Short mmCIF file of C-alpha atoms and ligand atoms in Angstrom, two decimals:
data_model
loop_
_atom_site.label_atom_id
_atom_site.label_comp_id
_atom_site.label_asym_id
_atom_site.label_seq_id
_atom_site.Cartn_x
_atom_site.Cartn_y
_atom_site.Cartn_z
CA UNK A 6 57.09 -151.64 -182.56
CA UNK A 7 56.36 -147.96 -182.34
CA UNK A 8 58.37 -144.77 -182.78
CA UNK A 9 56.96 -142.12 -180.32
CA UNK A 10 56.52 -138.37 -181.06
CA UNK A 11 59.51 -136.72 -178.97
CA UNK A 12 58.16 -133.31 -177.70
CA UNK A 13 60.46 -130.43 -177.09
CA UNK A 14 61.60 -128.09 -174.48
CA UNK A 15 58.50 -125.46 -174.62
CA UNK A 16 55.94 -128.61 -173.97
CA UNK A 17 54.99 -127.89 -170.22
CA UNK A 18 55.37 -131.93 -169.90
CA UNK A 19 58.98 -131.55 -170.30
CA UNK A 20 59.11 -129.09 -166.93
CA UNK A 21 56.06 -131.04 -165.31
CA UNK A 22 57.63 -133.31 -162.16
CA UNK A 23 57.06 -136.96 -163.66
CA UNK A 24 54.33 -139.88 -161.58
CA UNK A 25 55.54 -142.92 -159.75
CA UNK A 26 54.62 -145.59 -161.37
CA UNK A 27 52.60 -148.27 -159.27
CA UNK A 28 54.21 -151.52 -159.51
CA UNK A 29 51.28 -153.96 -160.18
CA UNK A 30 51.46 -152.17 -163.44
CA UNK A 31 54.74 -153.19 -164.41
CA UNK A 32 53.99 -156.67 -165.73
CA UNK A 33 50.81 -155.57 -167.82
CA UNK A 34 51.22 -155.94 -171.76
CA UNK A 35 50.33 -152.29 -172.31
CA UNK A 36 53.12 -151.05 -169.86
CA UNK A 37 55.67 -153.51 -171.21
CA UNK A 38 54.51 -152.46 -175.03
CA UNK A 39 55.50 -148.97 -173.66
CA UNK A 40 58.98 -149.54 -172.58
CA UNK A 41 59.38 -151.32 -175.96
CA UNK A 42 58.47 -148.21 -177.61
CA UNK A 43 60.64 -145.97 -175.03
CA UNK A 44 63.67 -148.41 -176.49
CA UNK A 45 62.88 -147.77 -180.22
CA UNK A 46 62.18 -144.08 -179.95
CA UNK A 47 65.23 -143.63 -178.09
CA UNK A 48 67.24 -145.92 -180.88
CA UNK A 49 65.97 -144.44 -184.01
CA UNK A 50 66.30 -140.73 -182.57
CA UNK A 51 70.49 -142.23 -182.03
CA UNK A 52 69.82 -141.20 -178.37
CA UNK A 53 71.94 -142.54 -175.02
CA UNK A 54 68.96 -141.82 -173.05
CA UNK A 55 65.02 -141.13 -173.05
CA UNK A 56 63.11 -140.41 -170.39
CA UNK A 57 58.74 -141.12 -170.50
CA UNK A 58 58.47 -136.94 -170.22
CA UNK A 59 60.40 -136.85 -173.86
CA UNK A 60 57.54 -138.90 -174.96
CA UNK A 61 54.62 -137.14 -173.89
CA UNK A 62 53.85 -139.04 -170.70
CA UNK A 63 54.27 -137.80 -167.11
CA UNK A 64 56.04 -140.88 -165.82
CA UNK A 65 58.54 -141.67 -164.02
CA UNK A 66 60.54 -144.07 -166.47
CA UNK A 67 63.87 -144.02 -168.08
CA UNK A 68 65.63 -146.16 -171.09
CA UNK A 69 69.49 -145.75 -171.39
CA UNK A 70 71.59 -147.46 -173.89
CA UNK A 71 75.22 -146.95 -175.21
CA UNK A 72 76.48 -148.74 -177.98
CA UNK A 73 80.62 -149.00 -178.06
CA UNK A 74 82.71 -146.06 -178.26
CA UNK A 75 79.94 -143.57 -179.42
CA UNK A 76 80.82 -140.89 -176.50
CA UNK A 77 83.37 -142.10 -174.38
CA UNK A 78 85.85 -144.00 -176.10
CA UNK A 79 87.56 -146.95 -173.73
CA UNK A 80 84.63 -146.49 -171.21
CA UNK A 81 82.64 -149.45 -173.33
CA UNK A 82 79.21 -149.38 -173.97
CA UNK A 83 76.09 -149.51 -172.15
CA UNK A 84 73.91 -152.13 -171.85
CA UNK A 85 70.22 -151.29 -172.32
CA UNK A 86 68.96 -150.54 -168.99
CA UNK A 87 65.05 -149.66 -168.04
CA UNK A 88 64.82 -147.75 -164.74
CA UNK A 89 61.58 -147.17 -163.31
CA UNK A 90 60.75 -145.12 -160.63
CA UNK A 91 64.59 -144.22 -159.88
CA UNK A 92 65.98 -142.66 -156.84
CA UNK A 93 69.60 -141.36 -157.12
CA UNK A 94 70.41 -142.39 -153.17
CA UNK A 95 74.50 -140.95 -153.21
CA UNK A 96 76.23 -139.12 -155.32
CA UNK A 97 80.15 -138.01 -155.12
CA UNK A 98 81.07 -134.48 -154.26
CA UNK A 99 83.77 -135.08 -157.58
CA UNK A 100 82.16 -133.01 -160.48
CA UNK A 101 83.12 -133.51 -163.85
CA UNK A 102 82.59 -130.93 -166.62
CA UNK A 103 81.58 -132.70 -170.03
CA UNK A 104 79.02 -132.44 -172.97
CA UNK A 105 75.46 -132.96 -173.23
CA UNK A 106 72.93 -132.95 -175.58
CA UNK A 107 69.22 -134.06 -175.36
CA UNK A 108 66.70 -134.57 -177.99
CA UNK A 109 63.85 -132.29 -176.45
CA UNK A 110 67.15 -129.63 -176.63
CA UNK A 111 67.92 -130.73 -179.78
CA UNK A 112 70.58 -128.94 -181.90
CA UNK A 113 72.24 -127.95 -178.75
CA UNK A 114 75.39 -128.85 -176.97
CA UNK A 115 76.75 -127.50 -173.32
CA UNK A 116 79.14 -128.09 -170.93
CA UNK A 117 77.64 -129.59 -167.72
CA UNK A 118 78.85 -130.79 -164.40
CA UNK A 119 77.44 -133.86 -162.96
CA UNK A 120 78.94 -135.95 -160.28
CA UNK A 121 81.46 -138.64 -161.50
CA UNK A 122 79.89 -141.53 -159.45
CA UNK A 123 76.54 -142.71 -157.88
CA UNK A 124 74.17 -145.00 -156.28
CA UNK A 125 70.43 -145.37 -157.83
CA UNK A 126 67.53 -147.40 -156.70
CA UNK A 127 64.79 -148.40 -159.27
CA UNK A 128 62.39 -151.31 -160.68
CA UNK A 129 62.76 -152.98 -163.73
CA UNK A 130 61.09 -153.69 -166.24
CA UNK A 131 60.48 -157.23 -164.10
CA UNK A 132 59.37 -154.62 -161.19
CA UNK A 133 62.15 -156.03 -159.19
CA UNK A 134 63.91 -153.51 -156.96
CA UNK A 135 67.45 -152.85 -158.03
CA UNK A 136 70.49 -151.11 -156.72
CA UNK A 137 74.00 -150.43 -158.53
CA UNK A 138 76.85 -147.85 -158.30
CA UNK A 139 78.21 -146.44 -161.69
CA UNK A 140 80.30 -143.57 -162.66
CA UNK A 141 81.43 -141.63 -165.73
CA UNK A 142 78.89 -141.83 -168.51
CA UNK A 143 76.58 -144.24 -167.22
CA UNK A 144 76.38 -141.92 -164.15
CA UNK A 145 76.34 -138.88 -166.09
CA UNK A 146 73.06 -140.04 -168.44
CA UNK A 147 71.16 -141.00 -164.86
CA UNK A 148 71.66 -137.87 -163.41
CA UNK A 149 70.52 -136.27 -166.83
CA UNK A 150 67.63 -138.85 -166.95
CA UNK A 151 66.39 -138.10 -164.07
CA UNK A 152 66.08 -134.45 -164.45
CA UNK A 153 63.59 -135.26 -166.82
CA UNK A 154 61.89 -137.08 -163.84
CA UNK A 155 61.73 -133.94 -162.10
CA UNK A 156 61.07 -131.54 -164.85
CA UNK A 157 64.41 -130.10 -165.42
CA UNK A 158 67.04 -130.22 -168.16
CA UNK A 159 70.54 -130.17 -169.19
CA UNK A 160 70.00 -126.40 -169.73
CA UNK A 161 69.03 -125.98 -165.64
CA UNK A 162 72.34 -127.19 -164.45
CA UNK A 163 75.05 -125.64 -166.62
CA UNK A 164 76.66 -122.84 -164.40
CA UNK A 165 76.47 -120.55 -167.20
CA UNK A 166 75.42 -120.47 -170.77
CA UNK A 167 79.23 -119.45 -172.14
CA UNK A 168 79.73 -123.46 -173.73
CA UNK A 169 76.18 -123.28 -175.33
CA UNK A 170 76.77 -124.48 -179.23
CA UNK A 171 74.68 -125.44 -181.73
CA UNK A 172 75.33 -128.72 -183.20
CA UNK A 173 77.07 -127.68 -186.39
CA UNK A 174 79.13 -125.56 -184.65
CA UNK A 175 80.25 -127.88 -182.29
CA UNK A 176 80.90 -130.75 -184.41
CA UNK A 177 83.26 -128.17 -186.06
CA UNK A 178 84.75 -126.38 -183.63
CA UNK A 179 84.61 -128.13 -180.06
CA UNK A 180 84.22 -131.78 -180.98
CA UNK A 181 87.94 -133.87 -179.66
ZN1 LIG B 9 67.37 -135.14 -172.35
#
């Protein structure tokens, strides 16, 4: 087990577009040693999300886990997924405006509209090629996820900056 150094917006990794990973590599021991790492960076940091760029590494790989009712009570928790090499293939025209953080933004919350439901494609960590629909949280973490894929962040799509809040502030004044 490893915690990884989580660089921060400022690091040109974080806006550098993220490689495809080849898929003979998935198996290896290093590669799988990696994802193990993503997973206990992304668990120690208490993150939903954590995407290989957040880590120093200009890949295209993403960890998402949510345990019960952190976020979104009555939406249930996430199971840990790995997504490698994902491809959002649909998304609905249905926005909905809700709260993000990230830990390369850290301190920071804003409001941010992401669709409410969508298809991906990706490998897992077998490097079998999946394919699911989700929507809500799950959905909104992919689409944030894979921002980091392409070099953006949560900063890039909020229509304005008027929600931006620093943590202690928004635990205090803006948290339900
Ligand atoms: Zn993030």
């Amino acid at each position: 087990m490893a915690i990884l150094k989580v660089c921060r917006l400022g690091h040109p990794v974080i806006r550098t577009p993220a490689e495809a990973i080849a898929r003979e590599i998935i198996p290896t021991a290093a590669f799988q040693q990696l994802l193990d790492d993503m997973v206990d960076t992304m668990r120690e940091y208490d993150g939903v999300g954590l995407a290989a760029p957040q880590v120093h590494l200009s890949k295209q790989i993403a960890v998402i886990e949510v345990e019960e009712n952190r976020r979104y009570p009555g939406e249930g928790a996430i199971p840990l997924t790995i997504l490698i090499n994902p491809k959002i293939l649909a998304m609905s025209k249905k926005l909905i405006e809700d709260w993000e953080g990230c830990l390369s933004v850290d301190e920071l919350r804003g409001k941010v509209p992401r669709a409410d439901s969508l298809e991906v494609e990706a490998y897992n960590r077998k490097g079998e090629k999946v394919r699911f629909q989700t929507r809500g949280f799950f959905a909104r973490i992919i689409q944030h996820e894979c921002d980091h894929l392409a070099g953006k962040v949560f900063l890039d799509r909020m229509p304005n900056l008027q929600s931006l809040t620093h943590l202690k502030e928004f635990l205090r004044y803006w948290q339900d």
